[in-house]
Coordinates of C-alpha atoms and ligand atoms in Angstrom, one line a residue:
X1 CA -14.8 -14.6 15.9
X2 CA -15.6 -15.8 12.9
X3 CA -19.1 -16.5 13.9
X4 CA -19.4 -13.3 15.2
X5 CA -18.5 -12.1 12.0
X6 CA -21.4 -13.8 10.4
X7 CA -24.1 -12.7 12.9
X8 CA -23.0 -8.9 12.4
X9 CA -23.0 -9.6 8.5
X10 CA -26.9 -11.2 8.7
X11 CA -27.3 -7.9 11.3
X12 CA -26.0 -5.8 8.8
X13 CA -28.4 -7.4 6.0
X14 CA -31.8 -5.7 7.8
X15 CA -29.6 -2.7 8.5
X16 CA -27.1 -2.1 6.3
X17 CA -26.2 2.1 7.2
X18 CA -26.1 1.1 10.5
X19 CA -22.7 2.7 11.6
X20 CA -22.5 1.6 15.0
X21 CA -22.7 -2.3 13.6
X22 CA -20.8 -1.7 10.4
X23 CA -18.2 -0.5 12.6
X24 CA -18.1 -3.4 15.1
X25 CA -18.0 -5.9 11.9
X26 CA -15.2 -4.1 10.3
X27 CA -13.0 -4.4 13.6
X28 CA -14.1 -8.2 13.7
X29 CA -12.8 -8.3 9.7
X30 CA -9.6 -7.4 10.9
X31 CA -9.1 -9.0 13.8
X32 CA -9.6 -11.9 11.1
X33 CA -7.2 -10.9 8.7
X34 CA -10.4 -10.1 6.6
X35 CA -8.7 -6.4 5.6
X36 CA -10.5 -6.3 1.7
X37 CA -14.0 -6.8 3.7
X38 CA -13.0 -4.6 6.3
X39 CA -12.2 -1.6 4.2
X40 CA -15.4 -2.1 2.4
X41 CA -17.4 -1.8 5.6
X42 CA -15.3 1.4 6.4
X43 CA -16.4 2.8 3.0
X44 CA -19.9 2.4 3.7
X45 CA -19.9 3.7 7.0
X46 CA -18.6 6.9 5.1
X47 CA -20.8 6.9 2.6
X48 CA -23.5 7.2 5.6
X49 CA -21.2 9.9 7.4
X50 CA -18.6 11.0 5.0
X51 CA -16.2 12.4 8.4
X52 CA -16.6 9.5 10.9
X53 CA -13.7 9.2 12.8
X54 CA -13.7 5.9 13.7
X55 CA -13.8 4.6 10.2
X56 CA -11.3 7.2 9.3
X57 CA -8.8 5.9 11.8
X58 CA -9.9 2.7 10.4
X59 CA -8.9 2.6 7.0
X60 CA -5.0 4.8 8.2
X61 CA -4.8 0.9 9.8
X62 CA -5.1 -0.8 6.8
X63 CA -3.2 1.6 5.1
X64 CA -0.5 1.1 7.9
X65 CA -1.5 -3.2 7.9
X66 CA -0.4 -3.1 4.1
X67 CA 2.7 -1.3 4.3
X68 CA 1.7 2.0 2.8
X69 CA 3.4 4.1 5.5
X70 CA 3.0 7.6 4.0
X71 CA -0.6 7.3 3.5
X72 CA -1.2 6.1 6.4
X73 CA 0.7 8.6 8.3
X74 CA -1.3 11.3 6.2
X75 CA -4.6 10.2 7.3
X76 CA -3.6 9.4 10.7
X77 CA -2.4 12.9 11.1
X78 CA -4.9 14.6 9.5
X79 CA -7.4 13.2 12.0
X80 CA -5.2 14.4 14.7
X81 CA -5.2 18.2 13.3
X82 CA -9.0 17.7 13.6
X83 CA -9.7 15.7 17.1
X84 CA -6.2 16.7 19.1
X85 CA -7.7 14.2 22.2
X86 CA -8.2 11.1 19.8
X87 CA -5.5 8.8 21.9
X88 CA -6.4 5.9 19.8
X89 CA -4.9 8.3 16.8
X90 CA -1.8 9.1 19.2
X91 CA -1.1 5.4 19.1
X92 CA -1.5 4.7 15.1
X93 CA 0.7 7.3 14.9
X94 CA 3.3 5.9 17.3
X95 CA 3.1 2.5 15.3
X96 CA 3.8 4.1 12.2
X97 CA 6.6 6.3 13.6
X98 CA 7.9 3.2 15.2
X99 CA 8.4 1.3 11.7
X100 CA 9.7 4.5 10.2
X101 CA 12.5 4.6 12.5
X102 CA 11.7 8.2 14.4
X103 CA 11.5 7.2 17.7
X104 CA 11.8 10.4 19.4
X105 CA 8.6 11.5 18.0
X106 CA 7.1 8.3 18.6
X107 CA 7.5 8.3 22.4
X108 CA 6.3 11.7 22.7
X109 CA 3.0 10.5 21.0
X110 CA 2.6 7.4 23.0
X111 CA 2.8 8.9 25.7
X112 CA 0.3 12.0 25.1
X113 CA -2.4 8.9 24.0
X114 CA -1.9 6.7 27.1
X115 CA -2.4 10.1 28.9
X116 CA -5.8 10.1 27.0
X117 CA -6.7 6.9 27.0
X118 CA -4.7 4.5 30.1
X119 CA -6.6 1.5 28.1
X120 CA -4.5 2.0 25.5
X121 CA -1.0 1.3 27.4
X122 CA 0.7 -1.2 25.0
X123 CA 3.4 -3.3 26.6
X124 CA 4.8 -4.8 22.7
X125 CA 4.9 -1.0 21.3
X126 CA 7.0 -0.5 24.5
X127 CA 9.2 -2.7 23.9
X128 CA 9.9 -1.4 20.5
X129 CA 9.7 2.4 22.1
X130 CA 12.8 1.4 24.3
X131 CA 15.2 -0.8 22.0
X132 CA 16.0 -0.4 18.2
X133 CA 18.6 2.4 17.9
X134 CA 21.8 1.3 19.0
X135 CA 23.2 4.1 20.4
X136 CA 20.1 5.2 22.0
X137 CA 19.8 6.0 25.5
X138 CA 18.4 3.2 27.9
X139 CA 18.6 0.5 25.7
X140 CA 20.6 -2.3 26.9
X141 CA 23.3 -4.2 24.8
X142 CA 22.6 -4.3 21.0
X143 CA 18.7 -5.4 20.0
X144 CA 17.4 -5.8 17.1
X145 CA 14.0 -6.3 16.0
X146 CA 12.3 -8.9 13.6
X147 CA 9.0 -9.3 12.5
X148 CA 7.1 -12.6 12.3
X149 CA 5.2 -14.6 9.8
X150 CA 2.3 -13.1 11.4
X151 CA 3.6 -9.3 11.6
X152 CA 3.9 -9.0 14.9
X153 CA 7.6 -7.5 16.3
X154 CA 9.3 -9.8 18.2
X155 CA 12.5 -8.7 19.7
X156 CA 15.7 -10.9 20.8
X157 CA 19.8 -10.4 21.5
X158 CA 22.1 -10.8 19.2
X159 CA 24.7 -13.6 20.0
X160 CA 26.8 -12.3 22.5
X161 CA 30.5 -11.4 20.4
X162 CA 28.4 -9.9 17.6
X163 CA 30.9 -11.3 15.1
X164 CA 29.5 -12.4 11.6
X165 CA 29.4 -16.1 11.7
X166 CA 29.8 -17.8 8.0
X167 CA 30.1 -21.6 8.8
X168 CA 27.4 -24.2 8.4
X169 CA 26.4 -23.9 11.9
X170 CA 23.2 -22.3 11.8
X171 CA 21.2 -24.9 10.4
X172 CA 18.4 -22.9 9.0
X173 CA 20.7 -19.8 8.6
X174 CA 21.5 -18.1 12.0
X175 CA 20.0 -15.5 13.7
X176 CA 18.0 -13.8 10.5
X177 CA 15.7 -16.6 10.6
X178 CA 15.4 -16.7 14.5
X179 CA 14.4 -13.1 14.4
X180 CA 11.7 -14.3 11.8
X181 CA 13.1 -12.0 9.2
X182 CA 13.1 -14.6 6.6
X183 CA 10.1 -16.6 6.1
X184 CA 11.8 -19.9 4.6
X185 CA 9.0 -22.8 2.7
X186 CA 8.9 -24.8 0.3
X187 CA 6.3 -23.4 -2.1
X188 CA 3.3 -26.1 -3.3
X189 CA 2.3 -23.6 -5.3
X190 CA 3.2 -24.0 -9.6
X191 CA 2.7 -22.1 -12.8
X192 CA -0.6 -24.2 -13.2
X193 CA -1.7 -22.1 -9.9
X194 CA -1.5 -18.8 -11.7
X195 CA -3.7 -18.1 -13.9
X196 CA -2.5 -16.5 -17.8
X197 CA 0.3 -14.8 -18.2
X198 CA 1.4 -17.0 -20.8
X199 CA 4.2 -14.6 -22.1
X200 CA 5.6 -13.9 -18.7
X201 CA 5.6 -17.7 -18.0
X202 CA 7.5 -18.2 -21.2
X203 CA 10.0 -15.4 -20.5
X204 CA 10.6 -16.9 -16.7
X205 CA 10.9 -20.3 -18.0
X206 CA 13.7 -19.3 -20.8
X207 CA 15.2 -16.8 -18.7
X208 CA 15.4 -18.0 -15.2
X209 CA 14.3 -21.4 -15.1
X210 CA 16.0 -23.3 -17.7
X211 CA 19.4 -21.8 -16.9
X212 CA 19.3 -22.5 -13.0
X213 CA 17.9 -26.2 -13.8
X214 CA 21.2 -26.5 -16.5
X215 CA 23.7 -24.7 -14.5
X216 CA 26.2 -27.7 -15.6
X217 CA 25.3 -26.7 -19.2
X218 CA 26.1 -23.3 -18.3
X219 CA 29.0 -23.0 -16.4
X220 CA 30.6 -25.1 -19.3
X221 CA 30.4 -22.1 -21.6
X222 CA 31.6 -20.2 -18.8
X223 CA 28.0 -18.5 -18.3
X224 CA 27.2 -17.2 -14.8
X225 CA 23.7 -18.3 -13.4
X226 CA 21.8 -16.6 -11.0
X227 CA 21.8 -12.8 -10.5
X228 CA 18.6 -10.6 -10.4
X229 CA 15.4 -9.9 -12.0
X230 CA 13.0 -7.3 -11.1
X231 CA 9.0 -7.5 -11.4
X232 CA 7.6 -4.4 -12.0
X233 CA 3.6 -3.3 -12.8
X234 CA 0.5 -2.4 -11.0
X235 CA -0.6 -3.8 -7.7
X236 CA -2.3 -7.0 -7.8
X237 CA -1.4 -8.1 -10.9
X238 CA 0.5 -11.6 -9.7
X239 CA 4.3 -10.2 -9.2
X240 CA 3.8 -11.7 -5.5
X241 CA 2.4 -15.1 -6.8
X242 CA 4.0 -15.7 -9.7
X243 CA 7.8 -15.3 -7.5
X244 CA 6.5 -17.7 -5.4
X245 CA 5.5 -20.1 -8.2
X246 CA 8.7 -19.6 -10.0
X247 CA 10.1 -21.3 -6.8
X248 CA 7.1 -24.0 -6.7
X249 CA 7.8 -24.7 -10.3
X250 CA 11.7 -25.9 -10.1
X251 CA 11.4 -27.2 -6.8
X252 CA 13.5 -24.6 -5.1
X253 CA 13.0 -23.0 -1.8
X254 CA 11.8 -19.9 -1.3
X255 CA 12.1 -17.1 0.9
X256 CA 10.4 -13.6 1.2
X257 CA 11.1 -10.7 2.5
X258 CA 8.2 -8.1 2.8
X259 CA 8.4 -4.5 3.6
X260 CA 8.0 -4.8 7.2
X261 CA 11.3 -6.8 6.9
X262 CA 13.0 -4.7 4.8
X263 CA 11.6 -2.1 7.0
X264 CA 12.5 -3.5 9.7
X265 CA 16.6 -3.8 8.8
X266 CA 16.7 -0.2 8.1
X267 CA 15.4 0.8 11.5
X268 CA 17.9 -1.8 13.3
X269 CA 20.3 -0.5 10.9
X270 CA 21.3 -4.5 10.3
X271 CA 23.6 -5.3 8.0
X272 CA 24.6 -8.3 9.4
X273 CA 20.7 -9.5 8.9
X274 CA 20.8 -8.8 5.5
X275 CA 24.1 -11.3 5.5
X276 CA 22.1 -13.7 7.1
X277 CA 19.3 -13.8 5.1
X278 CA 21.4 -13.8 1.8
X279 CA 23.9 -17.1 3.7
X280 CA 20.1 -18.6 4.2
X281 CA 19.3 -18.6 0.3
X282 CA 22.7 -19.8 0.0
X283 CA 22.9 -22.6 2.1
X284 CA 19.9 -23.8 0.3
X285 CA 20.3 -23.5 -2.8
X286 CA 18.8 -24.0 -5.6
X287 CA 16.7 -20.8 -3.8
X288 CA 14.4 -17.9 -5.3
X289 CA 15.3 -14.9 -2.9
X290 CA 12.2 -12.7 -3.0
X291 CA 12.6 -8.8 -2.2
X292 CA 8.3 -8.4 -2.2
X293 CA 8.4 -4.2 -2.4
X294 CA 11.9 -3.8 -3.2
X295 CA 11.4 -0.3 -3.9
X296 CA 12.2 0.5 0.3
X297 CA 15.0 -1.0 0.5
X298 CA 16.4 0.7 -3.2
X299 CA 15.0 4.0 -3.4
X300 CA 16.5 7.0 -4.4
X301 CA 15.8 8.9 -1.0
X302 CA 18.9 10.6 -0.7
X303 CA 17.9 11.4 3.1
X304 CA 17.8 8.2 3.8
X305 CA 20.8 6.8 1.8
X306 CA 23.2 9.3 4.0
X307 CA 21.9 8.0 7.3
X308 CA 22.4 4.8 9.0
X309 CA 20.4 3.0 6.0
X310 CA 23.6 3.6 3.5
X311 CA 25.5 0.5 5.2
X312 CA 22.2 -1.6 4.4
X313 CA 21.9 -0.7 0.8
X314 CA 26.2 -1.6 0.6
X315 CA 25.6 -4.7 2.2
X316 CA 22.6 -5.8 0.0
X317 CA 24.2 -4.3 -3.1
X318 CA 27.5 -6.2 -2.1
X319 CA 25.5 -9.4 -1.4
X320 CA 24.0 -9.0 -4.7
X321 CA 27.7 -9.1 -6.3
X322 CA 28.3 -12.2 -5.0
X323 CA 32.3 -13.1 -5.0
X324 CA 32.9 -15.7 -7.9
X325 CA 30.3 -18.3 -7.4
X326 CA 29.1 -17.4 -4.3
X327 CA 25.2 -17.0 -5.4
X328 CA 25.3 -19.6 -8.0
X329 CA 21.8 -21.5 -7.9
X330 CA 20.6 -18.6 -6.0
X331 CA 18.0 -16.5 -7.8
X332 CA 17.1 -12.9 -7.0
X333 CA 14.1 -11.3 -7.6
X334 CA 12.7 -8.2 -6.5
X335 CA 8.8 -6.9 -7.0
X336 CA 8.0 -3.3 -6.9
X337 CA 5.4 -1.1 -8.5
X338 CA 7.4 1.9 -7.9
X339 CA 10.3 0.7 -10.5
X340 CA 11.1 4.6 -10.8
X341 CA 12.2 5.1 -7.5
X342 CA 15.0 2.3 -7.8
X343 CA 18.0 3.7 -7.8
X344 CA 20.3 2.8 -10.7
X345 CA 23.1 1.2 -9.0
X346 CA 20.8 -1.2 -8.1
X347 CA 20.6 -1.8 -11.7
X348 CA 23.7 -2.4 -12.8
X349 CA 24.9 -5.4 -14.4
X350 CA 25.1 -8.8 -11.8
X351 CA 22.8 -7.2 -10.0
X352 CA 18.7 -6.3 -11.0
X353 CA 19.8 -6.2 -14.3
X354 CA 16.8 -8.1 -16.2
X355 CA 13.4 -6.5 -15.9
X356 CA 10.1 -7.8 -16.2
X357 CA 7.0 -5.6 -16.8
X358 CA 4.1 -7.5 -15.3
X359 CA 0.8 -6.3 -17.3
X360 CA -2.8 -6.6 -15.6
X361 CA -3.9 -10.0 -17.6
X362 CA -5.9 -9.9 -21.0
X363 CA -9.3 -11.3 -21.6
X364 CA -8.0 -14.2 -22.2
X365 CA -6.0 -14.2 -18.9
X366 CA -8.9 -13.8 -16.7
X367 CA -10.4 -16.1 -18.2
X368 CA -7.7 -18.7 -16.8
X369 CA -7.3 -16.6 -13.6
X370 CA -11.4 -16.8 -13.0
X371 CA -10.9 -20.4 -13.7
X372 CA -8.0 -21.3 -11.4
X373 CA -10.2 -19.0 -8.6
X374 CA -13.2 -21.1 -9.1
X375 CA -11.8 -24.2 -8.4
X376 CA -11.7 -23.2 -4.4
X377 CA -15.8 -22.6 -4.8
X378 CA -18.7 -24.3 -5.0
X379 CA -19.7 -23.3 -8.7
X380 CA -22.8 -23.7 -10.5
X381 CA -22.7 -23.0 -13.9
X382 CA -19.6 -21.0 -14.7
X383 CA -18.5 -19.1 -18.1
X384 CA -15.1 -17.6 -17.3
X385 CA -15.2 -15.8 -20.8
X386 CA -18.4 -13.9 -20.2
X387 CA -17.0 -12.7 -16.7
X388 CA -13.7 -12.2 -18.6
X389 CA -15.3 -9.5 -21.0
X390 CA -17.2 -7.3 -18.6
X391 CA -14.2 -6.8 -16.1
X392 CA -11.5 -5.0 -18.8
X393 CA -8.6 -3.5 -16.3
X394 CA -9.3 -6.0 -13.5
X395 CA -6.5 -7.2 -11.9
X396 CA -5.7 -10.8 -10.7
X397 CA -6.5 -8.9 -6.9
X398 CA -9.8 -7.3 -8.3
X399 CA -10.9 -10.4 -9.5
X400 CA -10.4 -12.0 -6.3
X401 CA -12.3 -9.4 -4.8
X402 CA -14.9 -10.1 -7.0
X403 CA -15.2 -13.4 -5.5
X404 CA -14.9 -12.2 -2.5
X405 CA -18.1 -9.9 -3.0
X406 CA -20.2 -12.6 -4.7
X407 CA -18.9 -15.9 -2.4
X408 CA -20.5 -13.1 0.7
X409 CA -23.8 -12.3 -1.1
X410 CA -23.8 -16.4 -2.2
X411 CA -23.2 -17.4 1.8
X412 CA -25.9 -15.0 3.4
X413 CA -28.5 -16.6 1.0
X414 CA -27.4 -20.1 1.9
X415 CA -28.0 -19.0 5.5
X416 CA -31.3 -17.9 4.8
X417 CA -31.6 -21.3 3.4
X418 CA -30.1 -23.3 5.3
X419 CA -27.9 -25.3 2.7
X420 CA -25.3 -24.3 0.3
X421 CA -26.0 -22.3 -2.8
X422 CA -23.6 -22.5 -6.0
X423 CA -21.8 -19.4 -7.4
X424 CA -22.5 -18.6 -10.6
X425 CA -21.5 -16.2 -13.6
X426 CA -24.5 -14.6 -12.9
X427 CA -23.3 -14.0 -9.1
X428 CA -19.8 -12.8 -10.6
X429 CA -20.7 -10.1 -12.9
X430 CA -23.0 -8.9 -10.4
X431 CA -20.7 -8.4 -8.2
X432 CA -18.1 -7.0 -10.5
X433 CA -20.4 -3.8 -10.9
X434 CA -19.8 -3.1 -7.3
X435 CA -16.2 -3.2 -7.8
X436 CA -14.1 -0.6 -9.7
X437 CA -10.8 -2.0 -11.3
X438 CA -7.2 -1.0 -9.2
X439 CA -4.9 -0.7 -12.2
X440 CA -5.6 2.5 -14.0
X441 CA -4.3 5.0 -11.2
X442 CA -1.0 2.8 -11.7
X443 CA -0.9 3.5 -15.3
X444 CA -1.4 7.0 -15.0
X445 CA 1.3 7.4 -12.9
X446 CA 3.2 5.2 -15.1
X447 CA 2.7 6.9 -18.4
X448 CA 4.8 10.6 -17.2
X449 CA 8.0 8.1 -16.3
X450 CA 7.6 6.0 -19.1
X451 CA 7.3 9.0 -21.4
X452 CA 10.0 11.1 -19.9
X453 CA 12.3 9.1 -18.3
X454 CA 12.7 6.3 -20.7
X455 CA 16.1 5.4 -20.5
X456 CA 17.4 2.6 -22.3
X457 CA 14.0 1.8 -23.1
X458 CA 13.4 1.0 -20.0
X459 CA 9.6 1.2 -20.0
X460 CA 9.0 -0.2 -23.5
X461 CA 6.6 -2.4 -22.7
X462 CA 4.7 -0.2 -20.0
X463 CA 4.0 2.1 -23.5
X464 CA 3.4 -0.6 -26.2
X465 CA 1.1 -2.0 -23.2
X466 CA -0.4 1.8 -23.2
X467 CA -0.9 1.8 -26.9
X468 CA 2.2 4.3 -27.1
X469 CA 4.6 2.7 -28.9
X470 CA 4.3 -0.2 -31.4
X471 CA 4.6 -3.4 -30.8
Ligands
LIG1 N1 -2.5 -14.7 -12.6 C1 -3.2 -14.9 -11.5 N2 -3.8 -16.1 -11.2 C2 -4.5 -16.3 -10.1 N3 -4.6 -15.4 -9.1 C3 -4.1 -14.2 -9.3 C4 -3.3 -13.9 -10.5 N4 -2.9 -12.6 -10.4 C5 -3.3 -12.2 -9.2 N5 -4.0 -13.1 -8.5 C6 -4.7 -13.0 -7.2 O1 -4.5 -11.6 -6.8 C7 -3.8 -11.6 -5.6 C8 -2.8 -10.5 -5.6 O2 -1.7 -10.9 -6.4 P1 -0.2 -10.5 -6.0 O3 -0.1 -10.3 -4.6 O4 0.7 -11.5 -6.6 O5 -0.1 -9.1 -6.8 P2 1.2 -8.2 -6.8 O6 1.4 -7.8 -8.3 O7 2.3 -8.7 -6.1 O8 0.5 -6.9 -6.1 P3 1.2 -5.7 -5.3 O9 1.9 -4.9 -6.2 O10 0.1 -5.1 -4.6 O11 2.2 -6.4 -4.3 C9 -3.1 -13.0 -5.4 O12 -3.0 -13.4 -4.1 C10 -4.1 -13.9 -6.2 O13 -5.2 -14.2 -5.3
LIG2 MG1 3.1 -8.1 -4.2

């Protein structure tokens, strides 16, 4: 594929508002796990034809791929009110219906877009369309599904009693990790890997790190270790990386669970998974148990917490608790960028009860994050500062894409010439024209909670970061 990719990309070179090609390179972006470079070529086929379907449809899949269900299920049905026949639509939909736990509606939909389109018949979203619900019709014996490192649902049994197993037996904790619901590494990656964030480093270091590594020290005093800390801050701003490197950094192990995951418990209803995963960290202890998104599994949808979901957010509230010393050396931490949805009992002392705001980096910051990024390029002549200056409100994930944007432009010229051509801060900033920084909508958002529902001063730092209050 990928040298597909690169023929459509020198196509699209001598043609660049050709829809037809920036279409078929887009698909070829996903298929390659390419989604940043996909949604770009989206954009541009609507900038040529601001209603095209196809790219339409196209960027509900990303929104779907990346876990925003709501917008995806907008756009998605917003192109069905407009093309009732688009079967390819009718199956998005089913997808996102599927992880959202509405299955009745889902059928009906695949159905109506394998009527439209018998290419489309799906034999995985089948599978999910007949198990899931326990209680539902046709399914046979209790199924759950899991999602694996790759996305992908897989589906297996449960062990036949269906009796919570707490011994040692499971290895590599039981049937959670089976069902790929926990993805369970040793992370190589360190603070030296993340760029800046000095002040965040510092805070993780006194208030996470230094306890777990002198938990002798601290149980002597009678001091419990462990509990939870929520990230919380715009999107791309290192919550994600700098979890994993808090693991990386003490040597712990590490094990994430995404939305789909998370997701994924609340439509198998599966408390017992939750167990499991939460045995998993503790059988391997010292362990940084990563909620990525937290914000599904805690919000305050009151629809939600009076279904099926209610035992889930028990369980996970009651893992949290931990009898006694039950989590000692296990470390919680949940990332969200929606910390106003949490609901406060998830807050309550033992459980998230530290909170860390995670800001979009300084100038100095991306300086260090442009220079931790370079190392994976060729570079030429690079001046991190100079970069630094002329992308204010860049994020850690803009910055990448800023790369991204200039390592492309960089590559097509060292196929013109046939060897490879340095990056350089030249390259960068051009580049970082074309992109437009992801972390003021956040803030925007941010300011109306911060401002009005301040409680406990919770937001502080969201409005001394905002200029609001003083430092
Ligand atoms: N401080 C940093 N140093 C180096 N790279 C960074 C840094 N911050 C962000 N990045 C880059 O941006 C990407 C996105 O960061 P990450 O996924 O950790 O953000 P996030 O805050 O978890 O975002 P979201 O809220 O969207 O989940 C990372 O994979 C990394 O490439
Ligand atoms: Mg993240």
């Amino acid at each position: 594929m990928a040298q597909n990719l690169d023929a459509l990309r020198l196509a699209l070179q001598h043609s660049p508002d050709n829809v037809p090609l920036l279409l078929l390179y887009a698909e070829g972006c996903l298929e390659d796990f390419q989604v940043e470079e996909a949604e770009n070529s989206y954009q541009s086929v609507l900038k040529v034809e601001a209603t095209q379907l196809e790219a339409r449809l196209g960027l509900a899949r990303i929104a779907f791929l990346q876990g925003r269900l709501s917008e995806a299920a907008v756009r998605t049905e917003q192109l069905l009110t407009e093309k009732p026949d688009f079967a390819s639509a009718y199956l998005l939909m089913t997808r996102i219906l599927v992880t959202e736990g509405d299955l009745g509606r889902a059928r009906s939909l695949y159905e109506k877009g394998v009527s439209l389109n018998r290419a489309l018949a799906d034999e995985g979203l089948e599978k999910d369309l007949r198990t899931v619900k326990p209680n539902d019709e046709g399914s046979s014996g209790p199924k759950r599904l899991g999602v694996t490192s790759q996305g992908s649902f897989v589906e297996a049994s449960l062990s036949d009693d269906g009796e919570e197993d707490d011994d040692d037996s499971h290895p590599r904790g039981g049937a959670a990790f089976d069902l790929g619901l926990a993805d369970f590494e040793r992370p190589k990656l360190n603070f030296s890997s993340v760029g800046g964030m000095e002040a965040l480093k510092e805070e993780i270091r006194m208030k996470i790190l230094y306890p777990l590594q002198h938990a002798e020290l601290f149980k002597a005093y009678d001091k419990k270790v462990g509990g939870g800390v929520l990230l919380y801050g715009p999107p791309g701003c290192g919550k994600t990386l700098i979890s994993k490197a808090t693991a990386g950094e003490i040597k712990a192990n590490f094990i994430a669970l995404g939305l789909h995951q998370i997701l994924d418990m609340w439509i198998g209803n599966s408390e017992k998974n939750m167990h499991e995963v939460f045995q998993l960290a503790r059988q391997n202890a010292p362990c940084v148990l990563f909620f990525d998104e937290v914000d599904a599994l805690a919000a305050d949808r009151r629809d939600l917490r009076q279904s099926a979901g209610r035992n889930l957010i028990n369980q996970f509230l009651s893992e949290m608790d931990g009898a006694d010393s039950q989590n000692d050396g296990v470390l919680i931490l949940g990332a969200t960028n929606a910390p106003w949805h949490i609901d406060p009992a998830f807050r309550r002392p033992g459980r998230f009860d530290r909170t860390l705001f995670v800001p979009p980096p300084d100038e100095a910051g991306r300086a260090s994050i442009i220079d931790v990024m370079a190392q994976k390029k060729p570079m030429g002549e690079l001046d991190p500062r100079a970069l630094a200056k002329k992308t204010p409100d860049f994020s850690g994930a803009d910055l990448k894409a800023v790369f991204d944007l200039a390592t492309e432009e960089v590559i097509s010229e060292a196929m013109r010439h046939g060897k490879v051509v340095p990056l350089t801060t030249k390259d960068l900033i051009k580049a970082a024209t074309r992109h437009k920084p992801t972390t003021k909508a956040w803030f925007e958002s941010a300011k109306n909670y911060a401002m009005y529902s301040n409680q406990s001063g919770f937001y502080d730092d969201v409005l001394k970061y905002m200029g609001l209050l003083k430092k």
